[in-house]
Short mmCIF file of C-alpha atoms in Angstrom, two decimals:
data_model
loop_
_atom_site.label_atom_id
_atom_site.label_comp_id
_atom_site.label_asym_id
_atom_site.label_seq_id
_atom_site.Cartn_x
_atom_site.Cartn_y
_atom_site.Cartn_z
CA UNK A 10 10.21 -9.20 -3.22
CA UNK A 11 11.93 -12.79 -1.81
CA UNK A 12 14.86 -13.75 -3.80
CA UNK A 13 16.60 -16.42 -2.13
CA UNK A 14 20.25 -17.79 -2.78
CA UNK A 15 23.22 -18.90 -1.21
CA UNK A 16 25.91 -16.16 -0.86
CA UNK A 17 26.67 -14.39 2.34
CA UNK A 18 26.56 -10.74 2.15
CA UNK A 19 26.30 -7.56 5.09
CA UNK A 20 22.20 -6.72 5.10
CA UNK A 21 22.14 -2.69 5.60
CA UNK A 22 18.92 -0.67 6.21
CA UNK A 23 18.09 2.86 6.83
CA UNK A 24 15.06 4.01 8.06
CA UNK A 25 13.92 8.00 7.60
CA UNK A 26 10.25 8.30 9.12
CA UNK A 27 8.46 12.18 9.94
CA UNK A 28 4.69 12.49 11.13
CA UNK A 29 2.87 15.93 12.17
CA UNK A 30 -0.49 16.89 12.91
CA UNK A 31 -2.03 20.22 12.96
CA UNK A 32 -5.65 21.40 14.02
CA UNK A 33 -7.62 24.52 14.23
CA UNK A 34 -8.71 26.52 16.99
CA UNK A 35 -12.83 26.15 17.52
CA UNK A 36 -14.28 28.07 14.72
CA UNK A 37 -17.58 29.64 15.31
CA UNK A 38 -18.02 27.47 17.93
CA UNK A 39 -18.99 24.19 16.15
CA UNK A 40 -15.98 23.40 13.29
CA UNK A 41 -12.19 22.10 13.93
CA UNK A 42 -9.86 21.73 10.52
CA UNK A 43 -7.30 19.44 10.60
CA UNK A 44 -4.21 18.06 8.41
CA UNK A 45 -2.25 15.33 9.09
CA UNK A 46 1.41 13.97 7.56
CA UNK A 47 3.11 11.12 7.04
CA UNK A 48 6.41 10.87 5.26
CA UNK A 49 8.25 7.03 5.14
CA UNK A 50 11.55 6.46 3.30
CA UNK A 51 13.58 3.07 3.68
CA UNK A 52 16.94 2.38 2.05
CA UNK A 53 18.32 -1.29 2.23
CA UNK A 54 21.50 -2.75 0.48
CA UNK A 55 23.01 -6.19 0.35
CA UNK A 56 26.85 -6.06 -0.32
CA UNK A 57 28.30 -8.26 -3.14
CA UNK A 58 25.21 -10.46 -2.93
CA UNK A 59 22.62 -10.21 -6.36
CA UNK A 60 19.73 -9.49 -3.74
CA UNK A 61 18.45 -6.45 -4.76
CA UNK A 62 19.54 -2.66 -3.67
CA UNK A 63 16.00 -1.30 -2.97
CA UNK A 64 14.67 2.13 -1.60
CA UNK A 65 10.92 3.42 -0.87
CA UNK A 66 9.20 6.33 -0.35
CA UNK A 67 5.52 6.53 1.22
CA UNK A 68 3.92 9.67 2.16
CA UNK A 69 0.46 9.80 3.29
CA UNK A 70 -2.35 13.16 3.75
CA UNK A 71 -5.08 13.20 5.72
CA UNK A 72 -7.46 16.23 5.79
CA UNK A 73 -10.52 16.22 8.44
CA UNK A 74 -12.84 18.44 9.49
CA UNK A 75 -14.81 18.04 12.89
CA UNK A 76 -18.51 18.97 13.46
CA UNK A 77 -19.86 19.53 16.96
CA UNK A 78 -23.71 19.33 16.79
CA UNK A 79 -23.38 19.96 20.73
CA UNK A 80 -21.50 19.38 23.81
CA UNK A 81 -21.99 15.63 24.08
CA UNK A 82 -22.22 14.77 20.13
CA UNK A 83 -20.08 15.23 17.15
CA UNK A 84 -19.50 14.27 13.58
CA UNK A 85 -15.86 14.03 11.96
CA UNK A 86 -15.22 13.48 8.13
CA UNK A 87 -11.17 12.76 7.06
CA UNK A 88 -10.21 12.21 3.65
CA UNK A 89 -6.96 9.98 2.75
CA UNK A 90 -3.81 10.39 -0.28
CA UNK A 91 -1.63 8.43 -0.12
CA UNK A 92 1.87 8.02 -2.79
CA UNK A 93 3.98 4.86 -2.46
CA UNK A 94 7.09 4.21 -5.11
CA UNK A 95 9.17 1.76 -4.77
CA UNK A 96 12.40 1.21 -6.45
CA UNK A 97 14.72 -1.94 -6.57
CA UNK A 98 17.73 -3.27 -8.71
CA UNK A 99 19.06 -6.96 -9.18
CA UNK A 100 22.71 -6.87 -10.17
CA UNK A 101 25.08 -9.56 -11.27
CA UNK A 102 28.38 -9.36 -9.18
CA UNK A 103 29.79 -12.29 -10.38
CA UNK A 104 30.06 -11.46 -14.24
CA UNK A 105 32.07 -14.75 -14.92
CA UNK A 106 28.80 -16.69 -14.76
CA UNK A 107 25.33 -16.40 -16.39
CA UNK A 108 22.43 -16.69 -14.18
CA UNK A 109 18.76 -17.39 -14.97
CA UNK A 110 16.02 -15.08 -14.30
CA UNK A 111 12.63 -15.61 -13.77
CA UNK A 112 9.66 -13.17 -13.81
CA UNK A 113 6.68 -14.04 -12.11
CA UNK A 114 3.51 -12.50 -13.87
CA UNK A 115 0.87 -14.47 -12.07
CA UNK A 116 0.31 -17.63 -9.57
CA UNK A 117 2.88 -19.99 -11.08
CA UNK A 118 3.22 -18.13 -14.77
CA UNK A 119 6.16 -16.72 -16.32
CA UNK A 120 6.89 -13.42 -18.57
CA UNK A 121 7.53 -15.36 -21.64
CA UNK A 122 8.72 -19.30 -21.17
CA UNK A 123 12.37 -19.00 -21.65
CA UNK A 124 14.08 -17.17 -18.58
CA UNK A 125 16.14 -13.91 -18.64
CA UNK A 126 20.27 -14.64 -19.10
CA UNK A 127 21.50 -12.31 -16.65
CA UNK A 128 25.21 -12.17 -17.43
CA UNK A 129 26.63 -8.85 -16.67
CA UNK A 130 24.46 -5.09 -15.72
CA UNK A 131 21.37 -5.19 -13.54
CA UNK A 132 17.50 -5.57 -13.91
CA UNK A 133 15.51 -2.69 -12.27
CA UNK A 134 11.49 -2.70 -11.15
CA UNK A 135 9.80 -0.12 -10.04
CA UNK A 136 6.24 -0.16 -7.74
CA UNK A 137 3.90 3.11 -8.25
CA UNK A 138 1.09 3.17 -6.07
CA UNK A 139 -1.66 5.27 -5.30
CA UNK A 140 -4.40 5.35 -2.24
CA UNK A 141 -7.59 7.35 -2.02
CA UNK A 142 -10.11 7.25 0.40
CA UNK A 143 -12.09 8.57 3.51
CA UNK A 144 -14.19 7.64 6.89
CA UNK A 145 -16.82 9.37 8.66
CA UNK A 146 -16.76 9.35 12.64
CA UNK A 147 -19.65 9.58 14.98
CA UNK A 148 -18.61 10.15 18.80
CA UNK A 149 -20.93 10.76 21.95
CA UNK A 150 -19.75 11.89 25.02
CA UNK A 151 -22.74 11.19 27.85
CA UNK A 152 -22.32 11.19 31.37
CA UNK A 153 -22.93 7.54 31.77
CA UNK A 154 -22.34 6.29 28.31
CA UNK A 155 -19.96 6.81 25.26
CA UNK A 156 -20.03 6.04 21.49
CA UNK A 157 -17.44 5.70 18.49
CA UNK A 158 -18.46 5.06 15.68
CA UNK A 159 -16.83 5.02 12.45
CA UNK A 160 -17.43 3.73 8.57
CA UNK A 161 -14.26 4.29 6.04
CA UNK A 162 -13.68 3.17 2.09
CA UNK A 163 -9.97 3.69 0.66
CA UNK A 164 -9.25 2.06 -2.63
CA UNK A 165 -5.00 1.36 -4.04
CA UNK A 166 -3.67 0.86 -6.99
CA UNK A 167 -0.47 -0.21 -7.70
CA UNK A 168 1.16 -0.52 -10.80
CA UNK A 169 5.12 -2.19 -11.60
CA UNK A 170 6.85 -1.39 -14.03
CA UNK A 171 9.82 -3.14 -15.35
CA UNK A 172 13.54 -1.70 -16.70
CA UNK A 173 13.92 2.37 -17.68
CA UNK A 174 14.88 2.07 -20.91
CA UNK A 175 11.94 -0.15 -22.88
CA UNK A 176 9.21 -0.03 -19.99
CA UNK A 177 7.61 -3.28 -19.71
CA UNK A 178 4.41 -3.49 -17.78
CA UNK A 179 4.76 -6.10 -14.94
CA UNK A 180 1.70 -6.39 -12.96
CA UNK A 181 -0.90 -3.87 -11.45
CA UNK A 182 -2.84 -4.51 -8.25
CA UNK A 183 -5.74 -3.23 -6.89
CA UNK A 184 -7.87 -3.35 -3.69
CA UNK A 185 -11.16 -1.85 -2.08
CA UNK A 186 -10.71 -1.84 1.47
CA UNK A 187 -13.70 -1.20 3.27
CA UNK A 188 -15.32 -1.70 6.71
CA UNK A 189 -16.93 -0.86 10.15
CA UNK A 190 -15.39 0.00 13.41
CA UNK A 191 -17.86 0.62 16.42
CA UNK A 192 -17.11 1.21 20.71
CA UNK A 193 -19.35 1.88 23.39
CA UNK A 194 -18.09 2.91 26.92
CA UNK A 195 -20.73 2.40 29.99
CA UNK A 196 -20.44 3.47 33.68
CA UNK A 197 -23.31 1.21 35.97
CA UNK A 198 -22.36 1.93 39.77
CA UNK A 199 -18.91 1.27 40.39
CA UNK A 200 -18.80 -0.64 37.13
CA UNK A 201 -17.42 0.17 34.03
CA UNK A 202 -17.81 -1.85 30.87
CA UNK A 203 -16.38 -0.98 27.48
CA UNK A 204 -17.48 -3.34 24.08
CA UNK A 205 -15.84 -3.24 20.66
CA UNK A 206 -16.52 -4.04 17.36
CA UNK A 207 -15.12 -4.46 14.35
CA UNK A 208 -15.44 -5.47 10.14
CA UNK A 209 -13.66 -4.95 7.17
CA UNK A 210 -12.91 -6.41 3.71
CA UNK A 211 -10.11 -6.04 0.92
CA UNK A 212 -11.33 -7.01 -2.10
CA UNK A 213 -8.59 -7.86 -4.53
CA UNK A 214 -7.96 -7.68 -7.87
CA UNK A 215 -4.84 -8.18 -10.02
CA UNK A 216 -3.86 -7.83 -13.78
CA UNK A 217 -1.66 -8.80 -16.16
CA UNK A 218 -0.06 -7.79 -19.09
CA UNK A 219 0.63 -10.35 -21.79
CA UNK A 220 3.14 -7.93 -24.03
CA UNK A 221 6.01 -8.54 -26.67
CA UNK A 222 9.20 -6.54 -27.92
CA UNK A 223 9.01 -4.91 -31.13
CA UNK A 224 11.96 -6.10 -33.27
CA UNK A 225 12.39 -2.57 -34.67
CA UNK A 226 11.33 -0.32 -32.40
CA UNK A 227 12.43 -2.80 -28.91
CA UNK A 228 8.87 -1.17 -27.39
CA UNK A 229 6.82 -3.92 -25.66
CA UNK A 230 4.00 -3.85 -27.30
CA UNK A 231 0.68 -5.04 -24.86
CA UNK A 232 -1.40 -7.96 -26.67
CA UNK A 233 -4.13 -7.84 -23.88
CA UNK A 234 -4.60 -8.01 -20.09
CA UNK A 235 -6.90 -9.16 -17.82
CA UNK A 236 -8.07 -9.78 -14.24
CA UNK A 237 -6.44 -13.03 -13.53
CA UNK A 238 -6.97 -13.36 -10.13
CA UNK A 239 -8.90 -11.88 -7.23
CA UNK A 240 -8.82 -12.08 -3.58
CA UNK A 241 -11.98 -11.70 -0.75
CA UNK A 242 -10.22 -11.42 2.62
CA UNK A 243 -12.83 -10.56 5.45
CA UNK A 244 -12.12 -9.79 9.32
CA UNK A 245 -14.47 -9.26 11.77
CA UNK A 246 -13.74 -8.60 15.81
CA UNK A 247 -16.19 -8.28 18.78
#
């Protein structure tokens, strides 16, 4: 989020963060299990300043196993979860005054065309995301020579949903990150050269919701949605 105003206000942030990994002894001489953890969670308030009170929490798995075809060469497979949620509220401190408040939907497009009167309580949004994926690993280990070399697909979606009690959809996002990583390691005399590669791509998409309130019921009610926008990025090293 970037909300921008005038006030002056005390920023305050706390930062919780835990990793671990675990692996297997050898089993059967030629397969090593492994888990790994990672566990996020960020806490930031601005004092008597509108700016948003916002919290996270991001916690990430990765399972891999490890194949040893023989003492120079192996294979490794990993799989990826990953849960993000994201919570933030926009209050009104000053209740004397109404402000205006605009919801961006899309690349210069508005939730409805009239703005939201904010005069007294808060607005609340909340970010749910979700991340599969995976990569496969080749590594040689030669006297003279080694290789990495590794391939990997995860794919996110993200969804944000707006206030608690009548849920309004607000957006969903969605990307297929993709690419190539690749290192080779080479001893000639007293020489030693090492060369790297790399490619990937996020391929974007984002949606929105074009939705209205029901007079009787106050559920927003979704007219249609659609793929508004999408996004190529591509980065390549060497």
């Amino acid at each position: 989020y970037i909300i921008v105003d005038s006030l002056v206000g005390d920023w305050n942030k706390q930062y919780y963060n835990i990793e671990g990994k675990v692996a297997s002894p050898i089993v059967r001489e030629e397969f090593v299990f492994g888990l790994g953890l990672k566990y996020n969670v960020a806490t930031g308030a601005r004092q008597l300043d509108p700016r948003p009170q916002n919290s996270s929490n991001d916690v990430t798995l990765t399972p891999s196993i490890t194949y040893f075809i023989n003492e120079i060469n192996a294979l490794g497979i990993n799989g990826l979860y990953g849960h993000f949620v994201e919570d933030f509220t926009v209050q009104n401190v000053n209740t004397t005054t109404v402000h205006n408040m605009y919801k961006l939907i899309g690349l210069g497009e508005y939730i409805s065309s009239n703005p939201i009167f904010l005069s007294s309580g808060s607005i609340t949004r909340r970010y749910n995301g979700n991340k599969y994926g995976g990569a496969v690993q080749y590594v040689h280990k030669g006297e003279n020579i080694r290789l990495f070399g590794e391939g990997f697909a995860h794919f996110n979606k993200e969804n944000a949903i707006d206030g608690t009690l009548y849920p309004q959809q607000a957006g969903l996002h969605e990307y297929l990150h993709y690419g190539m990583n690749a290192e080779m390691i080479f001893n000639k005399g007293q020489n030693t050269h090492r060369l790297q590669g790399a490619w990937s791509q996020y391929d974007v998409k984002n949606t929105e919701f074009h939705q209205y309130q029901d007079a009787a019921t106050k559920e927003y009610i979704t007219l249609y949605w659609e793929s508004f926008n999408t996004n190529l990025v591509t980065q390549a090293s060497f």
